[in-house]
mmCIF file of C-alpha atoms in Angstrom:
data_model
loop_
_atom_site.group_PDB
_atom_site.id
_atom_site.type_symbol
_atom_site.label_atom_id
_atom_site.label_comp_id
_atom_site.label_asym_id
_atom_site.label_seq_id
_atom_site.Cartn_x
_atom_site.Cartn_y
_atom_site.Cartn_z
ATOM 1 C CA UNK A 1 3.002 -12.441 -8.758
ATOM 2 C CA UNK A 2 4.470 -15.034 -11.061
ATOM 3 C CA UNK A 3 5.520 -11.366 -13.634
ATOM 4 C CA UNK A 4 7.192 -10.507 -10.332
ATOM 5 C CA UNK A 5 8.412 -13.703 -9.142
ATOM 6 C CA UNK A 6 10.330 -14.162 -12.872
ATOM 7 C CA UNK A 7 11.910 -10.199 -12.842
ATOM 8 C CA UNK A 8 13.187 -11.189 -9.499
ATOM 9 C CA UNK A 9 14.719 -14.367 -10.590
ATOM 10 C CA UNK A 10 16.102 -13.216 -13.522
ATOM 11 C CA UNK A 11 18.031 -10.371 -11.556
ATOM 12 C CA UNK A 12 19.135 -12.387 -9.224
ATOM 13 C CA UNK A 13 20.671 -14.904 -11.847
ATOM 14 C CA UNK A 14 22.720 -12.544 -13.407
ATOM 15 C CA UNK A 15 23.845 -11.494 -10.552
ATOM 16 C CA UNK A 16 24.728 -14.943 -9.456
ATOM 17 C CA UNK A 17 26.446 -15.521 -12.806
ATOM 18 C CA UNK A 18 28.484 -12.422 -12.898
ATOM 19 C CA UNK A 19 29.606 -13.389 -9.152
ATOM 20 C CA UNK A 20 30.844 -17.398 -10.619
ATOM 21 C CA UNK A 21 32.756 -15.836 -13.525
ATOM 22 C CA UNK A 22 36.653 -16.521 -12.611
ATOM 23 C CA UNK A 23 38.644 -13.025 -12.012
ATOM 24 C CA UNK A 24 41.445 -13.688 -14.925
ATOM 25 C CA UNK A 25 43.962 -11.399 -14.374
ATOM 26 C CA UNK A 26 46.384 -9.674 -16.884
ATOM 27 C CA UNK A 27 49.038 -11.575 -19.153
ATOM 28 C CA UNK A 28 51.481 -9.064 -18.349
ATOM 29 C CA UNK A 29 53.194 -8.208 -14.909
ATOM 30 C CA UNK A 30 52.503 -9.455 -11.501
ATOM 31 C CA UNK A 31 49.594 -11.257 -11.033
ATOM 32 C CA UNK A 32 47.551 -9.351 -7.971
ATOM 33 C CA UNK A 33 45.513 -11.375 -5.521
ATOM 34 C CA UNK A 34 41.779 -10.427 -5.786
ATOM 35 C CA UNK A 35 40.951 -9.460 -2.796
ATOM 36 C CA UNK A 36 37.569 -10.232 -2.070
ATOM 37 C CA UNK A 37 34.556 -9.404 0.839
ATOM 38 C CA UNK A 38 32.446 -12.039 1.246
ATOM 39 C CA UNK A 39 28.519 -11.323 1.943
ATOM 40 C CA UNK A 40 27.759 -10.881 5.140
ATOM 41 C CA UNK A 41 26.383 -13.964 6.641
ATOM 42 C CA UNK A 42 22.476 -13.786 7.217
ATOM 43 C CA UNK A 43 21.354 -13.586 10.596
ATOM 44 C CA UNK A 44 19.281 -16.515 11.988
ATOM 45 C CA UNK A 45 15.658 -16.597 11.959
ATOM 46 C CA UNK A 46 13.688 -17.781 14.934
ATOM 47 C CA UNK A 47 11.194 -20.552 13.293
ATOM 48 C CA UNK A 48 8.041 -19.220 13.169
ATOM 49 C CA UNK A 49 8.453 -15.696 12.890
ATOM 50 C CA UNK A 50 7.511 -13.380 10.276
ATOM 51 C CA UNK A 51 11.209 -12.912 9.529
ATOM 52 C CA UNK A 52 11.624 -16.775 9.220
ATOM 53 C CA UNK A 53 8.613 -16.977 7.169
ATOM 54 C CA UNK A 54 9.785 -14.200 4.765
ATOM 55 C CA UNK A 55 13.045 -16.023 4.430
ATOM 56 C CA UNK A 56 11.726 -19.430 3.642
ATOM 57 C CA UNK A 57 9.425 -17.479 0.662
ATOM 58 C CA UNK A 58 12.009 -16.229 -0.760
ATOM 59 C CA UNK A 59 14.180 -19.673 0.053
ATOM 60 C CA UNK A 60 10.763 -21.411 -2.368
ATOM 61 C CA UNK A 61 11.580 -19.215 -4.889
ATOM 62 C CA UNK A 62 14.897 -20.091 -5.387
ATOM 63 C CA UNK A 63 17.644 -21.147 -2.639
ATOM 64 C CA UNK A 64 20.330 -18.920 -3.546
ATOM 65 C CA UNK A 65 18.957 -15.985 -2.819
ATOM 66 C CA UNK A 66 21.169 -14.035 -0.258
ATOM 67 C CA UNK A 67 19.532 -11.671 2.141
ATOM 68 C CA UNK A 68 21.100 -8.547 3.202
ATOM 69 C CA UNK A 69 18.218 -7.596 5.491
ATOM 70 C CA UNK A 70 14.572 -8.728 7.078
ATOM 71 C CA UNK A 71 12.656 -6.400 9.513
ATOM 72 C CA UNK A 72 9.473 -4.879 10.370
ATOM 73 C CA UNK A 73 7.726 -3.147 7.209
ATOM 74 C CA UNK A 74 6.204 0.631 7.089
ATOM 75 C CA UNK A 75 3.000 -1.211 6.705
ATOM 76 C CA UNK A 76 1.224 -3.515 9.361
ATOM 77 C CA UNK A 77 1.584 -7.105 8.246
ATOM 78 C CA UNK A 78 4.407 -6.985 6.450
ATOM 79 C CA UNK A 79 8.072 -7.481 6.788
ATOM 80 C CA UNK A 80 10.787 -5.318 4.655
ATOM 81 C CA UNK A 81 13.651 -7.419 2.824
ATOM 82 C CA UNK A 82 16.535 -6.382 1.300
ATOM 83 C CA UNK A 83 17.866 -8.991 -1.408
ATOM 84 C CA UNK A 84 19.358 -8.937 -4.386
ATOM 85 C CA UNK A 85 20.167 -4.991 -4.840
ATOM 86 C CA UNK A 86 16.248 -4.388 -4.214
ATOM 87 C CA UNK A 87 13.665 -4.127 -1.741
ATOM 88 C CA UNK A 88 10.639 -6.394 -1.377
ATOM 89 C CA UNK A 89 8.037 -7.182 1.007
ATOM 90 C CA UNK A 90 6.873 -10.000 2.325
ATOM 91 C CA UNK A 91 3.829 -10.909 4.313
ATOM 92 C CA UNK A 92 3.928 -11.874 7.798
ATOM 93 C CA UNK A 93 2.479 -15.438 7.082
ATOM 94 C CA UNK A 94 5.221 -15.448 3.386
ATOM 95 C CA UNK A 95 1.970 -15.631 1.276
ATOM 96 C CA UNK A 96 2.501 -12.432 -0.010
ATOM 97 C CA UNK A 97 4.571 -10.431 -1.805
ATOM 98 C CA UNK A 98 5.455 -7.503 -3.983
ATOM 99 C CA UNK A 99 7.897 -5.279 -5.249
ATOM 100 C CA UNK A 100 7.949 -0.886 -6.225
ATOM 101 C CA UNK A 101 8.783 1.978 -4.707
ATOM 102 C CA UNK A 102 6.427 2.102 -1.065
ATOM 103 C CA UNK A 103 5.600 5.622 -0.818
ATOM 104 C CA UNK A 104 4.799 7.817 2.106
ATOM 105 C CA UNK A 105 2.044 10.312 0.983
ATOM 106 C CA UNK A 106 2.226 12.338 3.586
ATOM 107 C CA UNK A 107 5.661 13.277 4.072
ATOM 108 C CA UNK A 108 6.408 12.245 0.091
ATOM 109 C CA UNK A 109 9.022 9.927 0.273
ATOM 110 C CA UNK A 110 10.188 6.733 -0.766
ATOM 111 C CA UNK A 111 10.664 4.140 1.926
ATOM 112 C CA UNK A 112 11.969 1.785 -0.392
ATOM 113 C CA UNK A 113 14.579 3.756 -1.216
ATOM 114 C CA UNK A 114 15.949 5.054 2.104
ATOM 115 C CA UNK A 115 15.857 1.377 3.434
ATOM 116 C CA UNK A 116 17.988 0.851 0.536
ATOM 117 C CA UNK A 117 20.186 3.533 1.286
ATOM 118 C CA UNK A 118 21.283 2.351 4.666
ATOM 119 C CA UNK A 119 22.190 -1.307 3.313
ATOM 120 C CA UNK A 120 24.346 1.130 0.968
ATOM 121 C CA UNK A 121 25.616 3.309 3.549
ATOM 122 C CA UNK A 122 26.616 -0.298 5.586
ATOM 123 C CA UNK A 123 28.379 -1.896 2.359
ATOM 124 C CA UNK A 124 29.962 1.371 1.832
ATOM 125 C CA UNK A 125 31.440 1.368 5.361
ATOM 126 C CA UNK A 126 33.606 -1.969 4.301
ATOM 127 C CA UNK A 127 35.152 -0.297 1.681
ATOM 128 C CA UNK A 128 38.006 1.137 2.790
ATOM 129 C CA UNK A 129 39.327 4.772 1.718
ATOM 130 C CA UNK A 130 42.630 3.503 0.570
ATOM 131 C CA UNK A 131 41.157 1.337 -1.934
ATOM 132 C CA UNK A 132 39.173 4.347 -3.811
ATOM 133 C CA UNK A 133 40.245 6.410 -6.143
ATOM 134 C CA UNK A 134 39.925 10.175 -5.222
ATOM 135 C CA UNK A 135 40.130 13.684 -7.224
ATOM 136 C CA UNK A 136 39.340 16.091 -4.213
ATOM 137 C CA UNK A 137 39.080 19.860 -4.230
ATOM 138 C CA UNK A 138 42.148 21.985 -3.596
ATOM 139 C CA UNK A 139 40.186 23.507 -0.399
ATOM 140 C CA UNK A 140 37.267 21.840 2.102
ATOM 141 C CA UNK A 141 35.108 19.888 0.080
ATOM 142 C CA UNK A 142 31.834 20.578 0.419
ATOM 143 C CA UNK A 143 30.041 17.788 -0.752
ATOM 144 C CA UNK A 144 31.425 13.473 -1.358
ATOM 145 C CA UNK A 145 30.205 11.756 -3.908
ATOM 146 C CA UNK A 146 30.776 7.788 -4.098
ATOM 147 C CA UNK A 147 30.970 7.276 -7.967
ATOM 148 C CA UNK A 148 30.965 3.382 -9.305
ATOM 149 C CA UNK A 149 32.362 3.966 -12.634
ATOM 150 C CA UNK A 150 33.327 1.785 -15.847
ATOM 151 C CA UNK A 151 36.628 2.399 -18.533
ATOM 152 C CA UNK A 152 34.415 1.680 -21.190
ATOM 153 C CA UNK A 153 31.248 3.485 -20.476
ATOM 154 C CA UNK A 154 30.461 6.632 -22.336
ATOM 155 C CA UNK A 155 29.019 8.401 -19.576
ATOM 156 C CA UNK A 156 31.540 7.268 -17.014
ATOM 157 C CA UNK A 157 34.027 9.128 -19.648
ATOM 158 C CA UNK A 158 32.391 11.896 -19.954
ATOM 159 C CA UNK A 159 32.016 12.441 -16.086
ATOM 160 C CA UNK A 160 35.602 12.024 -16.251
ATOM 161 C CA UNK A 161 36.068 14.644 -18.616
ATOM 162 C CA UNK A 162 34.347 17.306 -16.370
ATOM 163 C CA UNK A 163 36.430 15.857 -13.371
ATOM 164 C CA UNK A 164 38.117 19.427 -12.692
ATOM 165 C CA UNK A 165 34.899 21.297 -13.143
ATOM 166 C CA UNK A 166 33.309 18.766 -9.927
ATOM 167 C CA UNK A 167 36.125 19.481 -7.766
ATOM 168 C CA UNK A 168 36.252 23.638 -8.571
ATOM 169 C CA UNK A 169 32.475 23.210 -7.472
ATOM 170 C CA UNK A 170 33.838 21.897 -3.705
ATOM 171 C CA UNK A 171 32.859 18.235 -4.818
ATOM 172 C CA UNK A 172 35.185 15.352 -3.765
ATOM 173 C CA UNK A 173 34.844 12.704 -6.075
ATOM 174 C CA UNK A 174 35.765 8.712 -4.817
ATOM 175 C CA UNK A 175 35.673 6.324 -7.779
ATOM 176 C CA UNK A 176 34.555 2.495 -7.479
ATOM 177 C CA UNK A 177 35.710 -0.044 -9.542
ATOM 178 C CA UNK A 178 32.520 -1.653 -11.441
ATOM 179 C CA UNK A 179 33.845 -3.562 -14.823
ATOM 180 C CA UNK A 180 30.149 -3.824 -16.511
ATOM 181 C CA UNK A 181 31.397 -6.751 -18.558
ATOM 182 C CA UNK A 182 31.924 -8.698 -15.643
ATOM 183 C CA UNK A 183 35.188 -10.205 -13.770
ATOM 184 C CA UNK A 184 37.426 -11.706 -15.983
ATOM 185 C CA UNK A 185 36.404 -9.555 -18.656
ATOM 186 C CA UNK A 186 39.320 -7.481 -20.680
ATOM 187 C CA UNK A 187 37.387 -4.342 -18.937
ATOM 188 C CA UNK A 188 38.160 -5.806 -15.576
ATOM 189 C CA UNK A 189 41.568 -6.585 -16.727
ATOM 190 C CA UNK A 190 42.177 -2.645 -17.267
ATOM 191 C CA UNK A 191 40.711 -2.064 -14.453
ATOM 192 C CA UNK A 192 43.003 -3.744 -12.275
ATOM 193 C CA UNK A 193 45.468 -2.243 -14.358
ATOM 194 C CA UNK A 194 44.580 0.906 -12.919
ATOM 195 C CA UNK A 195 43.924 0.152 -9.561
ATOM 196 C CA UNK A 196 47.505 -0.974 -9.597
ATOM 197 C CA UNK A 197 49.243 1.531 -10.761
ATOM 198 C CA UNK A 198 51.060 3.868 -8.732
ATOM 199 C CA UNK A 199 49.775 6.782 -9.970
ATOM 200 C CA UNK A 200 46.158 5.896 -9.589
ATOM 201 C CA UNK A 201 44.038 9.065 -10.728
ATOM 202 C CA UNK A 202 46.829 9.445 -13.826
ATOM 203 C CA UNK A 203 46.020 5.929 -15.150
ATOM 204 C CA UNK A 204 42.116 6.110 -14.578
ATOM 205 C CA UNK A 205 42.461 8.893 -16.720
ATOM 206 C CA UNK A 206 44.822 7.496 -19.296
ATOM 207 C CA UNK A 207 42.581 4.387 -19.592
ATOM 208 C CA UNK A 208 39.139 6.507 -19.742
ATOM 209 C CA UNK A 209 41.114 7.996 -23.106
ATOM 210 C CA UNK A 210 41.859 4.965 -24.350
ATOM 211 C CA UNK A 211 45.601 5.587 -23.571
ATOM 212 C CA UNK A 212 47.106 1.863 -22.199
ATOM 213 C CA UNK A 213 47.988 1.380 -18.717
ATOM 214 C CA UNK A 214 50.466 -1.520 -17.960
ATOM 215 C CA UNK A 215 50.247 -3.847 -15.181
ATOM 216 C CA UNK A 216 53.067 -3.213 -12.566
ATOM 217 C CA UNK A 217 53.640 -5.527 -9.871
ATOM 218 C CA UNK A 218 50.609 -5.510 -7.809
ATOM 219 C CA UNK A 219 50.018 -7.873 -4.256
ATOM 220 C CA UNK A 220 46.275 -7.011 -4.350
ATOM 221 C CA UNK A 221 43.348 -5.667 -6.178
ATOM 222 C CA UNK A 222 39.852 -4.877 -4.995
ATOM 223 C CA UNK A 223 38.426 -4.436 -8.299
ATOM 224 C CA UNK A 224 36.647 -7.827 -6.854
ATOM 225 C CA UNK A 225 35.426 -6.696 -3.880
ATOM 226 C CA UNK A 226 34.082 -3.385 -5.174
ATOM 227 C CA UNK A 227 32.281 -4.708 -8.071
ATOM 228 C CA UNK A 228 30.664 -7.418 -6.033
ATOM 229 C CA UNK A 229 29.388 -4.477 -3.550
ATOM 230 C CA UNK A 230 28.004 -2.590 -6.826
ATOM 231 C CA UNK A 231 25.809 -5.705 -7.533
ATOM 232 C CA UNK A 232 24.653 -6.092 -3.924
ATOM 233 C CA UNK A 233 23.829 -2.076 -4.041
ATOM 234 C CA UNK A 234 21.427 -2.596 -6.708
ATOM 235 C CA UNK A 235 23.845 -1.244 -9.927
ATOM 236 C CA UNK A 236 21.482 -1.686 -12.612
ATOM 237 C CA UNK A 237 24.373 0.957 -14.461
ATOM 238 C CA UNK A 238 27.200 2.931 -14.809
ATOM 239 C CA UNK A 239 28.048 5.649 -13.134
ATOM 240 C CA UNK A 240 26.031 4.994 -10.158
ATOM 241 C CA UNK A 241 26.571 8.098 -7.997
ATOM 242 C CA UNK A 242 26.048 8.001 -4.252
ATOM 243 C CA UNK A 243 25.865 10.266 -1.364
ATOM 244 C CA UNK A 244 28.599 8.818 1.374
ATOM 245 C CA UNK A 245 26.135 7.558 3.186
ATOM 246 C CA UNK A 246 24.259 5.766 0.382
ATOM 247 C CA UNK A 247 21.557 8.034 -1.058
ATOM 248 C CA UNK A 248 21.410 7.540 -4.376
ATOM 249 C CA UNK A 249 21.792 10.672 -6.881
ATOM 250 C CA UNK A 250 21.009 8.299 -9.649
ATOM 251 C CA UNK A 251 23.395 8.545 -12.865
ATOM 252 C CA UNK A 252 25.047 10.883 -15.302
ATOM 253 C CA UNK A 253 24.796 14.522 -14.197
ATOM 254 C CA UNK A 254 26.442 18.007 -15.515
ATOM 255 C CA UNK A 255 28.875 19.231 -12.734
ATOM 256 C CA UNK A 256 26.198 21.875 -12.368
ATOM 257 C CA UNK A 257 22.920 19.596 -12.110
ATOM 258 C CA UNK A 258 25.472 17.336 -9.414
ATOM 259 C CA UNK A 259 25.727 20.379 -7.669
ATOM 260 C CA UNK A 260 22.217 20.968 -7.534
ATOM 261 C CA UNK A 261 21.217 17.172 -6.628
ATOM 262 C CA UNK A 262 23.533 17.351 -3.836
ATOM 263 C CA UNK A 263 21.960 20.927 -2.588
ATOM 264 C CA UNK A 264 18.692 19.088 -2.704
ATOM 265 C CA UNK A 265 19.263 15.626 -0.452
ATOM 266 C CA UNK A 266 21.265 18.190 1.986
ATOM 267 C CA UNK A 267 17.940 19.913 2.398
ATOM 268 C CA UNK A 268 19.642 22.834 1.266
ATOM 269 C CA UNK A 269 16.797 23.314 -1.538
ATOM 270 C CA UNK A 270 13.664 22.257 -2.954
ATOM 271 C CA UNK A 271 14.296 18.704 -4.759
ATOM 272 C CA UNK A 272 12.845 19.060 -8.249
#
């Protein structure tokens, strides 16, 4: 419990500190407002409930904890909570508590996972389409993937290098800001960069090649607001790739094993 107790902390620390880190922006150009989305305010708690309880554990273990979610568990006696980018559950009387995939034997899946997937698919839905970057197929795309990506990261790049190969396979791709070294970082500071250029997908390239973009005058970023979303998603790295409606296809992938991850939470075959 205390193991558990610490990981949880910890995560939700950094997260914390990556949140309080000011969002410097460029020398050069126009100075962008970061436009920001607050958390969604927590619902209130009837005193006395199991919901109430669960809240006030968490509330023991440290006060800052934001919770995206409390409701009824798979299993009897406990209560499902979504904080901190993870799942965790909480006894009715806020005893208990533990963390890990909960699996369903029967039908083998993870109920961890798809209650993480709607909080995804509900923090997606406040990210508006205009504010994504998007390399689309030249016909009907048969598949969207939500992409949270990084200018520095090697794998991020060498997605990006395969970009035309995704969208040949009917793939839309829609890019996420998510500046790994945090806001204020000279990472985030291309990133806006990019976001404000006026040839978006050109400059996300450019930068991915280490090709500078400058900063053109820019009335609003939401390099902010997208990176906060990653952290309360539960980005542990980049890319983080993402079904539209929040199922996670986990990270790097071949245009061909995409394909084939995509076939598989469709239905459309066997996952393996």
């Amino acid at each position: 419990m205390k193991q558990f107790a610490l990981s949880f902390l910890i995560l939700l620390s950094a997260s914390l500190s990556a949140c309080a880190q000011p969002a410097a922006a460029p020398t050069a150009g126009t100075a962008p407002v970061a436009e920001t989305a607050a958390t969604p305010g927590e619902p209130a708690y009837a005193a006395g409930t199991p919901e109430a309880r669960a809240r006030e554990a968490l509330q023991r273990l440290d006060p800052r904890i934001t919770v995206e979610r409390i409701g009824p568990a798979p299993l009897p006696g406990f209560r499902e909570v979504v904080a901190a980018g993870q799942v965790v559950y909480v006894s009715d009387d806020g005893k208990y508590m533990f963390s890990g995939g909960l699996l369903d034997l029967a039908n083998r899946s993870n109920l961890s996972e798809a209650a993480m997937a709607g909080v995804r698919k509900s923090i997606l839905a406040t990210l508006p389409q205009s504010d994504r970057i998007v390399f689309a197929p030249n016909g009907p795309a048969r598949y969207t993937v939500v992409v949270l990506t990084d200018i520095e990261c090697g794998f991020c790049r060498k997605f990006h290098q395969d970009i035309a190969k995704y969208t040949a396979l009917g793939i839309r791709v829609e890019y996420l800001a998510f500046p790994r070294a945090g806001l204020g970082s000279d990472d985030y500071r291309k990133m806006v960069a990019v976001w404000c250029a006026p040839n978006r997908q050109q400059a996300l390239t450019d930068a991915k090649n280490d090709r500078p973009v400058p900063m053109t005058a820019c009335a609003r970023t939401p390099v902010d607001m997208q990176y906060r979303a990653g952290q309360r998603m539960g980005l542990e790295g980049t890319p983080m790739m993402l079904t539209a409606d929040g199922k996670l296809l986990g990270g790097y992938a071949s245009p061909e094993d995409l394909l084939r991850r995509l076939k598989a939470v469709q239905g459309e075959v066997a996952a393996g």
